[in-house]
JSON list of C-alpha atoms in Angstrom, two decimals:
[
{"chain": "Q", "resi": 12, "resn": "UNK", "atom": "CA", "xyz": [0.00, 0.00, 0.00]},
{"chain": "Q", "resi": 13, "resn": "UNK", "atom": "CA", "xyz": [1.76, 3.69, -0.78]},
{"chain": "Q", "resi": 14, "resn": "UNK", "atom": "CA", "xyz": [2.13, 5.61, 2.03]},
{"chain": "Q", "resi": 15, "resn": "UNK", "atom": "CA", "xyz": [0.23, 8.68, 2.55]},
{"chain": "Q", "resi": 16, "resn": "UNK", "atom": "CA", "xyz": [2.86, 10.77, 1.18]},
{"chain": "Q", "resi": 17, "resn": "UNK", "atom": "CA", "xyz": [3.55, 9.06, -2.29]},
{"chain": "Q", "resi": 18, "resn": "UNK", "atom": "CA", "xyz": [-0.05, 8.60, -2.81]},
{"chain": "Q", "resi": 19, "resn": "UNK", "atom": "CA", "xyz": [-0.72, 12.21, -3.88]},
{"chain": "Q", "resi": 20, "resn": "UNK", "atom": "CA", "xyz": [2.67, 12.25, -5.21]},
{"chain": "Q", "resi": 21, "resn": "UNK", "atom": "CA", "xyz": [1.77, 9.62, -7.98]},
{"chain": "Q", "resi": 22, "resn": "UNK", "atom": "CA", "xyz": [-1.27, 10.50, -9.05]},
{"chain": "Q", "resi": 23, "resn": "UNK", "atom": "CA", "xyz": [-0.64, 14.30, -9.14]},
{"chain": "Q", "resi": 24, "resn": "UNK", "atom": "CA", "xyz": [2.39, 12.82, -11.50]},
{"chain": "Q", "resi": 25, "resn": "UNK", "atom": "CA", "xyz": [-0.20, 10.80, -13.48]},
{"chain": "Q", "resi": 26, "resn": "UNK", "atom": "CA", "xyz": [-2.24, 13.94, -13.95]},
{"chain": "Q", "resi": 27, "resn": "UNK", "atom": "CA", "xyz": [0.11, 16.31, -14.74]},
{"chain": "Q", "resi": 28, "resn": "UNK", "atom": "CA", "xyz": [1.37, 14.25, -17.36]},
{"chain": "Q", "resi": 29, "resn": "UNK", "atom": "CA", "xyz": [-2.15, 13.57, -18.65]},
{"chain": "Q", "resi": 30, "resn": "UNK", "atom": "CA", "xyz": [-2.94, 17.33, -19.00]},
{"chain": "Q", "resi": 31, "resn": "UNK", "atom": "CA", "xyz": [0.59, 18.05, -20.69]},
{"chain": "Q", "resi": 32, "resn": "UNK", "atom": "CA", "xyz": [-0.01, 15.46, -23.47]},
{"chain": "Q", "resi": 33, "resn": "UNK", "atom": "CA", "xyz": [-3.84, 15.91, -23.90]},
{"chain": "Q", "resi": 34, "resn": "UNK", "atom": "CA", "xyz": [-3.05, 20.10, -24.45]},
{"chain": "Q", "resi": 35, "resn": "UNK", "atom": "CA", "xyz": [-0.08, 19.17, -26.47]},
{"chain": "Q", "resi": 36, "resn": "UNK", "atom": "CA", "xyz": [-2.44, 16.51, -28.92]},
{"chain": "Q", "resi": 37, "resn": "UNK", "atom": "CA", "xyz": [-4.72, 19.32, -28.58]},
{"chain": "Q", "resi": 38, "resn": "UNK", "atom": "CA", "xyz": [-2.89, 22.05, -29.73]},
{"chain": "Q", "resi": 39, "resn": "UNK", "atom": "CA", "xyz": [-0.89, 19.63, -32.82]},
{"chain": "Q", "resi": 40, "resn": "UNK", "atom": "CA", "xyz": [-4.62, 19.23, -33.95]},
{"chain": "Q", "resi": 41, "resn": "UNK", "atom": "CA", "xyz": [-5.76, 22.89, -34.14]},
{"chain": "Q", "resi": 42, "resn": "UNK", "atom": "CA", "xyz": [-2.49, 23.66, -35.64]},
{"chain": "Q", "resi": 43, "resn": "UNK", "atom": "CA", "xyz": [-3.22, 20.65, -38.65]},
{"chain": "Q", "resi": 44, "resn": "UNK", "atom": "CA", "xyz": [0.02, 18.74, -37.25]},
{"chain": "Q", "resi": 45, "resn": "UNK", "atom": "CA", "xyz": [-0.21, 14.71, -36.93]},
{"chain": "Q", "resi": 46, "resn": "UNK", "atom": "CA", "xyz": [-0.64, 13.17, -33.28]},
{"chain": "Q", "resi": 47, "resn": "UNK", "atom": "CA", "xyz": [2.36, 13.56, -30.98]},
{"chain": "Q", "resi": 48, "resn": "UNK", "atom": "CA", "xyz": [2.75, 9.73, -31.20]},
{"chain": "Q", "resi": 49, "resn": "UNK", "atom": "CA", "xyz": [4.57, 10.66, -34.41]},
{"chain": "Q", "resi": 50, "resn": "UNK", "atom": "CA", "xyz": [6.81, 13.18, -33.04]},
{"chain": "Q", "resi": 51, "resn": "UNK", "atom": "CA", "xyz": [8.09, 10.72, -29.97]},
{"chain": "Q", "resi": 52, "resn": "UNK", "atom": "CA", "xyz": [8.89, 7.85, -32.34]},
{"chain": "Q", "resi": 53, "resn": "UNK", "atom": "CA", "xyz": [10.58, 10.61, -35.05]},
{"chain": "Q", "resi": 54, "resn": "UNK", "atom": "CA", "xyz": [12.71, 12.17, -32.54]},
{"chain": "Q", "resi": 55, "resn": "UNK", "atom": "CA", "xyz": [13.97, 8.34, -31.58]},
{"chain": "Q", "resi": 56, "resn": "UNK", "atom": "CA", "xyz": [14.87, 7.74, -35.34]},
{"chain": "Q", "resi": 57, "resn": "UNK", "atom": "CA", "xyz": [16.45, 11.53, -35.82]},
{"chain": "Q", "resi": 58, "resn": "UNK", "atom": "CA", "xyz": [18.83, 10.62, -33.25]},
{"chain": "Q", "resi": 59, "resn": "UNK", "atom": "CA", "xyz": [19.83, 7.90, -34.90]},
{"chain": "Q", "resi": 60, "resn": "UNK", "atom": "CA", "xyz": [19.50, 8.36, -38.10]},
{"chain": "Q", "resi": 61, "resn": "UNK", "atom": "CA", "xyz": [22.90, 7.15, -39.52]},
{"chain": "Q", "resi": 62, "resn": "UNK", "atom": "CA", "xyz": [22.35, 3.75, -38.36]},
{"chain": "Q", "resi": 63, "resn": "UNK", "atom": "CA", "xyz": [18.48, 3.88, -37.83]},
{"chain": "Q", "resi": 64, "resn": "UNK", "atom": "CA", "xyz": [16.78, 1.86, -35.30]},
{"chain": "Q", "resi": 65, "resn": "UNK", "atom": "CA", "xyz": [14.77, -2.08, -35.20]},
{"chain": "Q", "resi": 66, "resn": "UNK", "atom": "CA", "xyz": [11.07, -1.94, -35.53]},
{"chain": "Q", "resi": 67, "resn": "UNK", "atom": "CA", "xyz": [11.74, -3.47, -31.63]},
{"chain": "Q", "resi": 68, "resn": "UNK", "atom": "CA", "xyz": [14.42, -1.02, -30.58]},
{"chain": "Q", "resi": 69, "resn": "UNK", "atom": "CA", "xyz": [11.93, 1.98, -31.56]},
{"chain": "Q", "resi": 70, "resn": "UNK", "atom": "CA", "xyz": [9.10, 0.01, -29.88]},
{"chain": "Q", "resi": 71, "resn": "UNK", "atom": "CA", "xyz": [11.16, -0.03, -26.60]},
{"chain": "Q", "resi": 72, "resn": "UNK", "atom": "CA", "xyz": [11.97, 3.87, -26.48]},
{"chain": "Q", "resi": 73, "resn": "UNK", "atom": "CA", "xyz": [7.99, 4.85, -27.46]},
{"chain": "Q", "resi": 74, "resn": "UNK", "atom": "CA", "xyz": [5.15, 4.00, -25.20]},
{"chain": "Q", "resi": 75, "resn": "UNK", "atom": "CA", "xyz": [2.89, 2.21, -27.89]},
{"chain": "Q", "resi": 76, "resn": "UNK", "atom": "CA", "xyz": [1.83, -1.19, -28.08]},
{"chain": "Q", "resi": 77, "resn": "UNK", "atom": "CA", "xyz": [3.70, -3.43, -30.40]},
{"chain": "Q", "resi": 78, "resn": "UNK", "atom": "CA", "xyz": [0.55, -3.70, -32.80]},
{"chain": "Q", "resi": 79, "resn": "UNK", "atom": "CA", "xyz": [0.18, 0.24, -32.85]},
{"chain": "Q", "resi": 80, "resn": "UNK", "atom": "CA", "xyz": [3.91, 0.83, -33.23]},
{"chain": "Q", "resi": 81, "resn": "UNK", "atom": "CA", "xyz": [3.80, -1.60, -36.58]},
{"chain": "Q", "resi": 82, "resn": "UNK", "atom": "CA", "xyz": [0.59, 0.71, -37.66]},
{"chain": "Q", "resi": 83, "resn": "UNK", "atom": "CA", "xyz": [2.43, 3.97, -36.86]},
{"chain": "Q", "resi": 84, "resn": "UNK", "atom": "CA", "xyz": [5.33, 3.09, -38.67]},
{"chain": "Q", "resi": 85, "resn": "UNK", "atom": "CA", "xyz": [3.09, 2.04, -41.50]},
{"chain": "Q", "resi": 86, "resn": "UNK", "atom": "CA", "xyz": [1.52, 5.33, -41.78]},
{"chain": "Q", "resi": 87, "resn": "UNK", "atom": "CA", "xyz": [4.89, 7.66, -41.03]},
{"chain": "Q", "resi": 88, "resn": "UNK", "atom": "CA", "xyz": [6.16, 5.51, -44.09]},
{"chain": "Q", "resi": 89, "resn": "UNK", "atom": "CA", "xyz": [2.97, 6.45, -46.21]},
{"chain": "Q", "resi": 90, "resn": "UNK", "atom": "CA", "xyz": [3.47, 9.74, -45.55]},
{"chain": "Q", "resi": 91, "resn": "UNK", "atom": "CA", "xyz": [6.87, 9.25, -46.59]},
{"chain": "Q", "resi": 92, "resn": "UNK", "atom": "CA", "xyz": [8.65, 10.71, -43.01]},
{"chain": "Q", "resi": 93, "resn": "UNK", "atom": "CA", "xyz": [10.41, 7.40, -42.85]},
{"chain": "Q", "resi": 94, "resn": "UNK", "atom": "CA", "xyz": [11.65, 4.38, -44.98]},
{"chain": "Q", "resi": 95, "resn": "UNK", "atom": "CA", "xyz": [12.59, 0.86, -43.98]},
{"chain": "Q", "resi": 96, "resn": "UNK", "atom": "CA", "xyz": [15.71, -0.20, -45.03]},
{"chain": "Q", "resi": 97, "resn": "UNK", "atom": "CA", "xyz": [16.89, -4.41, -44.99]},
{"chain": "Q", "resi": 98, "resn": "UNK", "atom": "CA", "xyz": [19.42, -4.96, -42.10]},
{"chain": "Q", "resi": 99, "resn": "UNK", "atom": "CA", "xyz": [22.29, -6.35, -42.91]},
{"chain": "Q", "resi": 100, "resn": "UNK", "atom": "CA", "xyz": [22.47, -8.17, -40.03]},
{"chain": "Q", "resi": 101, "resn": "UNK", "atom": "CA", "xyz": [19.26, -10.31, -40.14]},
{"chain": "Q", "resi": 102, "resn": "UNK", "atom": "CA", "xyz": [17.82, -10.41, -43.62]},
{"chain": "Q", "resi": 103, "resn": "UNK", "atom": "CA", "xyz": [14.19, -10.33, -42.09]},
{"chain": "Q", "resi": 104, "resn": "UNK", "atom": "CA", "xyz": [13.96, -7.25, -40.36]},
{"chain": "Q", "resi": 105, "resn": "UNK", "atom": "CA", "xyz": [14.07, -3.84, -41.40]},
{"chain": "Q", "resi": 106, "resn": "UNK", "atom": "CA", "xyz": [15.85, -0.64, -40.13]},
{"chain": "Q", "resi": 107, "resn": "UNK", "atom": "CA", "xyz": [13.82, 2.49, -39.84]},
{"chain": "Q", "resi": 108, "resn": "UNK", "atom": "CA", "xyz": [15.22, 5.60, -41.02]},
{"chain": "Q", "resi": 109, "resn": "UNK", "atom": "CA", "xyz": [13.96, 9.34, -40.68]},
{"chain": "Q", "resi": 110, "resn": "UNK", "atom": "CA", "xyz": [13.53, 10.92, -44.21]},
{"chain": "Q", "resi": 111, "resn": "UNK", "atom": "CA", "xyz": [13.82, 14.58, -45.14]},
{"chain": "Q", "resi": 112, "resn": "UNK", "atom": "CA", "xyz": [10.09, 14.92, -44.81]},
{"chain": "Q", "resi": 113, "resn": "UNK", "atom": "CA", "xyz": [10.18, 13.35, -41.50]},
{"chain": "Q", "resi": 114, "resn": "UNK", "atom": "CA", "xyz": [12.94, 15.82, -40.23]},
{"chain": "Q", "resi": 115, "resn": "UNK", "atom": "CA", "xyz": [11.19, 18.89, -41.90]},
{"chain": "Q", "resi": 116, "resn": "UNK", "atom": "CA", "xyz": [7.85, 17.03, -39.89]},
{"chain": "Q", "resi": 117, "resn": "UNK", "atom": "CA", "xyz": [9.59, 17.27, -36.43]},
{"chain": "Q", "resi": 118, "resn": "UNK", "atom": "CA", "xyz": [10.56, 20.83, -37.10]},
{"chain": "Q", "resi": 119, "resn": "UNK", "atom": "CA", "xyz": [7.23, 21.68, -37.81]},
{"chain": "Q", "resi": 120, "resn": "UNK", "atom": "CA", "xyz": [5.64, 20.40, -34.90]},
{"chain": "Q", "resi": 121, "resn": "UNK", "atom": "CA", "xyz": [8.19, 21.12, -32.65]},
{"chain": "Q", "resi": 122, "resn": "UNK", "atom": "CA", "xyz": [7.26, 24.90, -32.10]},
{"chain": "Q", "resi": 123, "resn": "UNK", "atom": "CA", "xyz": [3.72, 23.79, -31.00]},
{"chain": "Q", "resi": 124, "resn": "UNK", "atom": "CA", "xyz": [4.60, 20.97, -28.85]},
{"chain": "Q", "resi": 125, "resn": "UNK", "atom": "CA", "xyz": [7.57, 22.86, -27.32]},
{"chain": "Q", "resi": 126, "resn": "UNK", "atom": "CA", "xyz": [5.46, 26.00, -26.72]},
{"chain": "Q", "resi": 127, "resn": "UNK", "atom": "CA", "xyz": [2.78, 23.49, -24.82]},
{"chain": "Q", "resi": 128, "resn": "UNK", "atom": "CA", "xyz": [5.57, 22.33, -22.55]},
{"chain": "Q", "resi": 129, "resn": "UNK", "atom": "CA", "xyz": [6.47, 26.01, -21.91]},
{"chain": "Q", "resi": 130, "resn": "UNK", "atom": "CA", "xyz": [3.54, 27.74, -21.42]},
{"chain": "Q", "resi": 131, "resn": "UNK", "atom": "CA", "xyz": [1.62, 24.52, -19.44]},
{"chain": "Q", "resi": 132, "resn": "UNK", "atom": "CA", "xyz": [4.62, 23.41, -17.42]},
{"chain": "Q", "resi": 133, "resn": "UNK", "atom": "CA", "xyz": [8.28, 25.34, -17.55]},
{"chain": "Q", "resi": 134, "resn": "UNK", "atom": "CA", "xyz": [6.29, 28.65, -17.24]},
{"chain": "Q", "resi": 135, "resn": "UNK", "atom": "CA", "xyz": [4.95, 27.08, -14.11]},
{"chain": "Q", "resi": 136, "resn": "UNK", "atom": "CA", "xyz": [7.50, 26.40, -11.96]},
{"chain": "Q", "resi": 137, "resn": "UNK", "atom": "CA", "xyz": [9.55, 28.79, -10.40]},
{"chain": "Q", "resi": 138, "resn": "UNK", "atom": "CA", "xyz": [13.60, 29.09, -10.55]},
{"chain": "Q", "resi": 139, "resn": "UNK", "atom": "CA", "xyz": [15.44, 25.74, -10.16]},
{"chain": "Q", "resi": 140, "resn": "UNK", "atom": "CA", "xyz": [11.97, 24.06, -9.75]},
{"chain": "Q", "resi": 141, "resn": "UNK", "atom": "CA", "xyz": [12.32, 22.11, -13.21]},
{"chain": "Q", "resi": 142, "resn": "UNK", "atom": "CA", "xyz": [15.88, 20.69, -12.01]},
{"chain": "Q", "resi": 143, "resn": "UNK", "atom": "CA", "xyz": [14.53, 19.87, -8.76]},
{"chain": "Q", "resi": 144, "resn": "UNK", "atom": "CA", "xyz": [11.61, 17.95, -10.35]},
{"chain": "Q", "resi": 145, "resn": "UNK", "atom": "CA", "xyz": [14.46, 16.37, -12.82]},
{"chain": "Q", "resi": 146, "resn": "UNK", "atom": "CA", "xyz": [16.50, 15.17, -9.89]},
{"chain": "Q", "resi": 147, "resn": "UNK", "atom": "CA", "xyz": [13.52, 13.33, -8.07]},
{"chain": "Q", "resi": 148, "resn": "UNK", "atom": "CA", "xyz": [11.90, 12.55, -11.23]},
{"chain": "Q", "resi": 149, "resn": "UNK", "atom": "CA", "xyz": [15.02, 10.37, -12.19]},
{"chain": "Q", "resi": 150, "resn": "UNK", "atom": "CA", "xyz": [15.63, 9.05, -8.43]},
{"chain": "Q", "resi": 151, "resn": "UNK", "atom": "CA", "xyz": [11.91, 7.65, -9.25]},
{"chain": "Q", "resi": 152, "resn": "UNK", "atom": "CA", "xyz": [12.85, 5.88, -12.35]},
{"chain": "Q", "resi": 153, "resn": "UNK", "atom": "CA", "xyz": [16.26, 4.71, -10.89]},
{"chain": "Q", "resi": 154, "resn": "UNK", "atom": "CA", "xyz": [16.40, 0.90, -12.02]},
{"chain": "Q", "resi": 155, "resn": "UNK", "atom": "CA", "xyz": [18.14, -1.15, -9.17]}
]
């Protein structure tokens, strides 16, 4: 049972993080941009995107289910953002690689989705706040 102490502490986390991506989906929609689904798993292939990444290597750094991942990479592929690529390594899977469209993609929805973390979370806290939060924030995800 969580004490009384981490109780409110999780599930003000949960919400917070609820509100931040719900206004940030929010805001990618009224601005015409795609989901921010396709931003998280672009930014995983941009940062590797001279060796690009496993269909199960991207699945481990997004949160999406293995099914959705396959359908999201489907559709980011569609829209030409990415392109599978055979790996030399095991002749039935596929690298993913970030296109041109897919880096001129994240730069496009990176002003809306950076200006939702802003103006719903950094322009909340007050000096050294953000750090703080860091510092516990990563003493919670600590993997023994």
């Amino acid at each position: 049972t969580p004490s009384k102490r981490t109780q409110p502490a999780s599930i003000d986390l949960h919400r917070s993080h609820r509100l931040l991506l719900e206004l940030a989906e929010s805001a990618l929609k009224h601005a015409g941009l795609p989901p921010l689904d396709w931003y998280d798993a672009l930014l995983e292939l941009r940062r590797e995107q001279d060796t690009g990444l496993r269909q199960f290597q991207l699945g481990e750094r997004v949160l999406l289910s293995k099914h959705n991942l396959s359908r999201l990479i489907d559709r980011l592929e569609q829209k030409g953002l990415v392109r599978r690529h055979a790996c030399s390594e095991d002749g039935r899977g596929n690298l993913i690689r970030i296109t041109a469209a897919g880096e001129r993609m994240l730069e496009a929805m990176w002003p809306v989705y950076g200006g939702v973390i802003e103006s719903s979370f950094g322009a909340r806290l007050g000096r050294g706040e953000a750090a703080e939060l860091s510092r516990i924030l990563g003493k919670a995800l600590a993997v023994d």
